[in-house]
Amino acid sequence: ALLGAEGEAFLARNATRTVVLYSNGMVHPAQAWAELASRGYDNVRVLEGGLGQLYAEVLTPASLRGPISERGAQSAAKRFAAALDLYFGAKTPPAEPVTRHFATDPPRLEQPTLVSVDWVARRRGKSVLLDARDGDSEFAAGHLPGARHLPVARLRGPLGDVTDELLAADELARILGELGVDDETEVVVYSGRKLEDATQVALAMALVGHRRLAIMEGGLAAWTGQGHALTSEAPRIENLRYRVHVPDENFTVRLEDVVRASRVGKPPILDVRPTTEYQGHEEREVRGGHIPGALSRPSTQDVVEAEDGLWLRPRDELLAAYAELGLTPERSVIVSCRTGHKASQTWFILRYLLGFQDVRWYDGSWQEWSKHPELPVVAVDVTQK
């Protein structure tokens, strides 16, 4: 048997409970999950990032983390103590994370925002729907009626020594036109279990000056969870000419801007990669670590995945978490990740949901910085006392 007699007996005893598979990484647990899922087990989950990420993000005390304010360290210490109680103590586990809906459901879209499933359903035929999920097979198997497929990979390509950057504005405009979108079209973007897919499409559209834009809150699971049907029928699309407009605000930065910010300490740089990548324990580019002076808050900490959708944490909780890092709505901030993809989520949340006025997005992110040997990097050794 896959897990041995003892493991199979454990699964049988816990058939009504959630079972978490974990190891140092995710390969072996993922393989086990795939086989168990094929056998009908729907209560088995895999610990994302393995023990390494759990240790880095949850079980590392505040004193061994990266740069953090005094207030942030105090809050992190409380969370660390709570984690010790949860995993090694006898206290009652905390309740499920609280989420809040941010949908504004305006009578007319005038600027980027979140809208509800009900709003999208009521306006069927008035909005162009863009499905931002990766796979063609996923889209073909089922999508919102009338939706056109715009995976993030179609919007990105090589630029210089960086293999994955957002395309130029004129190329983005051509792609949008081929999808039946012009500069006056009301557009709603949705994704699956990765909010960053929808926010990356939204950011690309903001880059060409599009304002009549929204993301459907909760994603595809929220649509089906509220009783709405999917279709496999391909929509009819009329090519349109998209006219590029100058964005109302400049929200992008280049490498030289980030180098300057790192050296002088402002505006602050926020790294939203997983903690293991930030600390340099997991290297996905030519070097591991982070930009000197960069703060850390993984993008996954802003969302809660539930059966009925992917939701954001409450506004007050998010504002407090960013304030712990010294980031408040009146301050400028640069957001970065590995490729710019995850950073688009944080950019959208800060700018359009939390009211930050000056949020800059670094597309090149770690894949660009790490390829320049003349630029310094910082790695965190959590084994040091």
PDB file of C-alpha atoms in Angstrom, residues 216-369:
ATOM      1  CA  MET A 216     -14.665  39.215 -10.079  1.00  0.00           C
ATOM      2  CA  GLU A 217     -14.276  38.623  -6.362  1.00  0.00           C
ATOM      3  CA  GLY A 218     -13.922  34.997  -5.294  1.00  0.00           C
ATOM      4  CA  GLY A 219     -12.952  33.718  -8.742  1.00  0.00           C
ATOM      5  CA  LEU A 220     -14.397  30.784 -10.643  1.00  0.00           C
ATOM      6  CA  ALA A 221     -15.220  28.815  -7.478  1.00  0.00           C
ATOM      7  CA  ALA A 222     -17.420  31.668  -6.253  1.00  0.00           C
ATOM      8  CA  TRP A 223     -19.324  31.678  -9.560  1.00  0.00           C
ATOM      9  CA  THR A 224     -20.080  27.954  -9.466  1.00  0.00           C
ATOM     10  CA  GLY A 225     -20.548  27.967  -5.694  1.00  0.00           C
ATOM     11  CA  GLN A 226     -23.393  30.451  -6.066  1.00  0.00           C
ATOM     12  CA  GLY A 227     -25.187  28.199  -8.516  1.00  0.00           C
ATOM     13  CA  HIS A 228     -24.121  29.677 -11.843  1.00  0.00           C
ATOM     14  CA  ALA A 229     -23.314  27.401 -14.759  1.00  0.00           C
ATOM     15  CA  LEU A 230     -20.171  27.094 -16.867  1.00  0.00           C
ATOM     16  CA  THR A 231     -20.014  26.425 -20.591  1.00  0.00           C
ATOM     17  CA  SER A 232     -17.495  24.812 -22.928  1.00  0.00           C
ATOM     18  CA  GLU A 233     -18.805  26.768 -25.909  1.00  0.00           C
ATOM     19  CA  ALA A 234     -16.245  29.061 -27.552  1.00  0.00           C
ATOM     20  CA  PRO A 235     -17.478  32.653 -27.847  1.00  0.00           C
ATOM     21  CA  ARG A 236     -17.773  34.568 -31.093  1.00  0.00           C
ATOM     22  CA  ILE A 237     -15.206  37.363 -31.147  1.00  0.00           C
ATOM     23  CA  GLU A 238     -15.087  40.434 -33.359  1.00  0.00           C
ATOM     24  CA  ASN A 239     -11.629  41.962 -33.705  1.00  0.00           C
ATOM     25  CA  LEU A 240     -11.479  45.585 -32.595  1.00  0.00           C
ATOM     26  CA  ARG A 241      -8.878  48.321 -32.671  1.00  0.00           C
ATOM     27  CA  TYR A 242      -7.547  49.163 -29.230  1.00  0.00           C
ATOM     28  CA  ARG A 243      -6.189  52.680 -28.808  1.00  0.00           C
ATOM     29  CA  VAL A 244      -3.486  52.952 -26.160  1.00  0.00           C
ATOM     30  CA  HIS A 245      -3.963  55.745 -23.630  1.00  0.00           C
ATOM     31  CA  VAL A 246      -1.343  57.179 -21.314  1.00  0.00           C
ATOM     32  CA  PRO A 247      -2.066  55.785 -17.819  1.00  0.00           C
ATOM     33  CA  ASP A 248      -3.321  58.274 -15.238  1.00  0.00           C
ATOM     34  CA  GLU A 249      -0.341  57.412 -13.071  1.00  0.00           C
ATOM     35  CA  ASN A 250       3.115  55.963 -13.528  1.00  0.00           C
ATOM     36  CA  PHE A 251       3.150  52.772 -11.485  1.00  0.00           C
ATOM     37  CA  THR A 252       6.163  50.903 -12.879  1.00  0.00           C
ATOM     38  CA  VAL A 253       9.834  51.048 -11.931  1.00  0.00           C
ATOM     39  CA  ARG A 254      12.953  49.798 -13.672  1.00  0.00           C
ATOM     40  CA  LEU A 255      16.106  48.218 -12.293  1.00  0.00           C
ATOM     41  CA  GLU A 256      17.906  51.545 -11.810  1.00  0.00           C
ATOM     42  CA  ASP A 257      15.002  52.859  -9.705  1.00  0.00           C
ATOM     43  CA  VAL A 258      15.126  49.821  -7.434  1.00  0.00           C
ATOM     44  CA  VAL A 259      18.916  50.034  -7.099  1.00  0.00           C
ATOM     45  CA  ARG A 260      18.531  53.637  -5.942  1.00  0.00           C
ATOM     46  CA  ALA A 261      15.732  52.768  -3.513  1.00  0.00           C
ATOM     47  CA  SER A 262      17.794  49.944  -2.039  1.00  0.00           C
ATOM     48  CA  ARG A 263      20.782  52.223  -1.503  1.00  0.00           C
ATOM     49  CA  VAL A 264      18.980  55.213   0.030  1.00  0.00           C
ATOM     50  CA  GLY A 265      16.264  53.257   1.838  1.00  0.00           C
ATOM     51  CA  LYS A 266      13.268  54.916   0.212  1.00  0.00           C
ATOM     52  CA  PRO A 267      10.781  54.265  -1.095  1.00  0.00           C
ATOM     53  CA  PRO A 268      10.659  50.952   0.794  1.00  0.00           C
ATOM     54  CA  ILE A 269      10.819  47.744  -1.249  1.00  0.00           C
ATOM     55  CA  LEU A 270       8.323  44.986  -0.423  1.00  0.00           C
ATOM     56  CA  ASP A 271       9.231  41.435  -1.474  1.00  0.00           C
ATOM     57  CA  VAL A 272       6.098  39.257  -1.729  1.00  0.00           C
ATOM     58  CA  ARG A 273       7.762  35.913  -2.560  1.00  0.00           C
ATOM     59  CA  PRO A 274       7.504  32.945  -0.174  1.00  0.00           C
ATOM     60  CA  THR A 275       9.718  33.410   2.883  1.00  0.00           C
ATOM     61  CA  THR A 276      11.986  30.531   1.851  1.00  0.00           C
ATOM     62  CA  GLU A 277      12.866  32.379  -1.361  1.00  0.00           C
ATOM     63  CA  TYR A 278      13.275  35.713   0.440  1.00  0.00           C
ATOM     64  CA  GLN A 279      15.656  34.135   2.937  1.00  0.00           C
ATOM     65  CA  GLY A 280      17.632  32.407   0.182  1.00  0.00           C
ATOM     66  CA  HIS A 281      16.857  28.840   1.262  1.00  0.00           C
ATOM     67  CA  GLU A 282      15.060  28.150  -2.014  1.00  0.00           C
ATOM     68  CA  GLU A 283      16.828  29.376  -5.144  1.00  0.00           C
ATOM     69  CA  ARG A 284      14.670  29.666  -8.268  1.00  0.00           C
ATOM     70  CA  GLU A 285      17.015  32.036 -10.109  1.00  0.00           C
ATOM     71  CA  VAL A 286      20.788  32.249 -10.529  1.00  0.00           C
ATOM     72  CA  ARG A 287      21.189  33.528  -6.950  1.00  0.00           C
ATOM     73  CA  GLY A 288      19.120  33.231  -3.809  1.00  0.00           C
ATOM     74  CA  GLY A 289      18.196  35.823  -1.204  1.00  0.00           C
ATOM     75  CA  HIS A 290      16.641  39.267  -1.481  1.00  0.00           C
ATOM     76  CA  ILE A 291      17.354  42.872  -2.405  1.00  0.00           C
ATOM     77  CA  PRO A 292      19.186  44.647   0.457  1.00  0.00           C
ATOM     78  CA  GLY A 293      16.714  46.477   2.659  1.00  0.00           C
ATOM     79  CA  ALA A 294      13.650  44.775   1.196  1.00  0.00           C
ATOM     80  CA  LEU A 295      10.791  43.947   3.558  1.00  0.00           C
ATOM     81  CA  SER A 296       8.999  40.600   3.402  1.00  0.00           C
ATOM     82  CA  ARG A 297       5.303  39.768   3.289  1.00  0.00           C
ATOM     83  CA  PRO A 298       4.336  36.795   1.091  1.00  0.00           C
ATOM     84  CA  SER A 299       1.383  37.568  -1.174  1.00  0.00           C
ATOM     85  CA  THR A 300      -0.369  34.424   0.075  1.00  0.00           C
ATOM     86  CA  GLN A 301      -0.843  36.051   3.491  1.00  0.00           C
ATOM     87  CA  ASP A 302      -3.414  38.467   2.069  1.00  0.00           C
ATOM     88  CA  VAL A 303      -5.863  35.807   0.892  1.00  0.00           C
ATOM     89  CA  VAL A 304      -7.799  32.855   2.287  1.00  0.00           C
ATOM     90  CA  GLU A 305      -8.684  29.917   0.059  1.00  0.00           C
ATOM     91  CA  ALA A 306     -12.044  28.331   0.828  1.00  0.00           C
ATOM     92  CA  GLU A 307     -14.293  25.870  -0.952  1.00  0.00           C
ATOM     93  CA  ASP A 308     -16.524  28.710  -2.120  1.00  0.00           C
ATOM     94  CA  GLY A 309     -13.735  30.865  -3.519  1.00  0.00           C
ATOM     95  CA  LEU A 310     -10.550  32.808  -2.894  1.00  0.00           C
ATOM     96  CA  TRP A 311     -11.208  35.713  -0.561  1.00  0.00           C
ATOM     97  CA  LEU A 312      -9.273  38.574   0.969  1.00  0.00           C
ATOM     98  CA  ARG A 313      -8.664  39.038   4.658  1.00  0.00           C
ATOM     99  CA  PRO A 314     -10.485  41.923   6.382  1.00  0.00           C
ATOM    100  CA  ARG A 315      -9.390  45.454   5.490  1.00  0.00           C
ATOM    101  CA  ASP A 316      -8.396  46.349   9.066  1.00  0.00           C
ATOM    102  CA  GLU A 317      -6.315  43.192   9.340  1.00  0.00           C
ATOM    103  CA  LEU A 318      -4.527  43.905   6.070  1.00  0.00           C
ATOM    104  CA  LEU A 319      -3.865  47.547   6.934  1.00  0.00           C
ATOM    105  CA  ALA A 320      -2.498  46.531  10.341  1.00  0.00           C
ATOM    106  CA  ALA A 321      -0.233  43.896   8.811  1.00  0.00           C
ATOM    107  CA  TYR A 322       1.263  46.391   6.375  1.00  0.00           C
ATOM    108  CA  ALA A 323       1.543  49.033   9.097  1.00  0.00           C
ATOM    109  CA  GLU A 324       3.657  46.563  11.079  1.00  0.00           C
ATOM    110  CA  LEU A 325       6.158  46.795   8.235  1.00  0.00           C
ATOM    111  CA  GLY A 326       6.019  50.580   8.298  1.00  0.00           C
ATOM    112  CA  LEU A 327       3.836  50.709   5.175  1.00  0.00           C
ATOM    113  CA  THR A 328       0.835  53.035   5.345  1.00  0.00           C
ATOM    114  CA  PRO A 329      -1.420  54.466   2.598  1.00  0.00           C
ATOM    115  CA  GLU A 330       0.343  57.841   2.496  1.00  0.00           C
ATOM    116  CA  ARG A 331       3.778  56.262   1.917  1.00  0.00           C
ATOM    117  CA  SER A 332       5.233  55.208  -1.428  1.00  0.00           C
ATOM    118  CA  VAL A 333       6.231  51.564  -1.855  1.00  0.00           C
ATOM    119  CA  ILE A 334       7.825  49.356  -4.519  1.00  0.00           C
ATOM    120  CA  VAL A 335       6.447  45.807  -4.799  1.00  0.00           C
ATOM    121  CA  SER A 336       8.591  42.979  -6.123  1.00  0.00           C
ATOM    122  CA  CYS A 337       8.508  39.177  -6.337  1.00  0.00           C
ATOM    123  CA  ARG A 338      10.333  36.716  -8.603  1.00  0.00           C
ATOM    124  CA  THR A 339       8.831  37.613 -11.993  1.00  0.00           C
ATOM    125  CA  GLY A 340       6.384  40.447 -11.281  1.00  0.00           C
ATOM    126  CA  HIS A 341       3.416  38.054 -11.350  1.00  0.00           C
ATOM    127  CA  LYS A 342       2.700  37.726  -7.611  1.00  0.00           C
ATOM    128  CA  ALA A 343       3.658  41.372  -7.087  1.00  0.00           C
ATOM    129  CA  SER A 344       0.745  42.367  -9.327  1.00  0.00           C
ATOM    130  CA  GLN A 345      -1.632  40.990  -6.680  1.00  0.00           C
ATOM    131  CA  THR A 346      -0.092  43.082  -3.910  1.00  0.00           C
ATOM    132  CA  TRP A 347      -0.009  46.108  -6.231  1.00  0.00           C
ATOM    133  CA  PHE A 348      -3.746  45.781  -6.911  1.00  0.00           C
ATOM    134  CA  ILE A 349      -4.671  45.215  -3.260  1.00  0.00           C
ATOM    135  CA  LEU A 350      -2.621  48.137  -1.967  1.00  0.00           C
ATOM    136  CA  ARG A 351      -3.585  50.574  -4.720  1.00  0.00           C
ATOM    137  CA  TYR A 352      -7.255  49.852  -5.324  1.00  0.00           C
ATOM    138  CA  LEU A 353      -8.520  48.149  -2.162  1.00  0.00           C
ATOM    139  CA  LEU A 354      -6.477  49.620   0.695  1.00  0.00           C
ATOM    140  CA  GLY A 355      -6.101  53.159  -0.640  1.00  0.00           C
ATOM    141  CA  PHE A 356      -2.319  53.391  -1.063  1.00  0.00           C
ATOM    142  CA  GLN A 357      -1.678  56.338  -3.384  1.00  0.00           C
ATOM    143  CA  ASP A 358       1.777  55.522  -4.747  1.00  0.00           C
ATOM    144  CA  VAL A 359       2.441  51.831  -5.370  1.00  0.00           C
ATOM    145  CA  ARG A 360       5.188  51.020  -7.867  1.00  0.00           C
ATOM    146  CA  TRP A 361       5.444  47.610  -9.545  1.00  0.00           C
ATOM    147  CA  TYR A 362       8.856  46.137 -10.392  1.00  0.00           C
ATOM    148  CA  ASP A 363       8.327  43.801 -13.342  1.00  0.00           C
ATOM    149  CA  GLY A 364      11.896  42.494 -13.569  1.00  0.00           C
ATOM    150  CA  SER A 365      11.826  41.596  -9.872  1.00  0.00           C
ATOM    151  CA  TRP A 366      14.204  38.956  -8.537  1.00  0.00           C
ATOM    152  CA  GLN A 367      14.812  37.271 -11.891  1.00  0.00           C
ATOM    153  CA  GLU A 368      16.398  40.514 -13.135  1.00  0.00           C
ATOM    154  CA  TRP A 369      18.192  41.605  -9.950  1.00  0.00           C
TER     155      TRP A 369
END
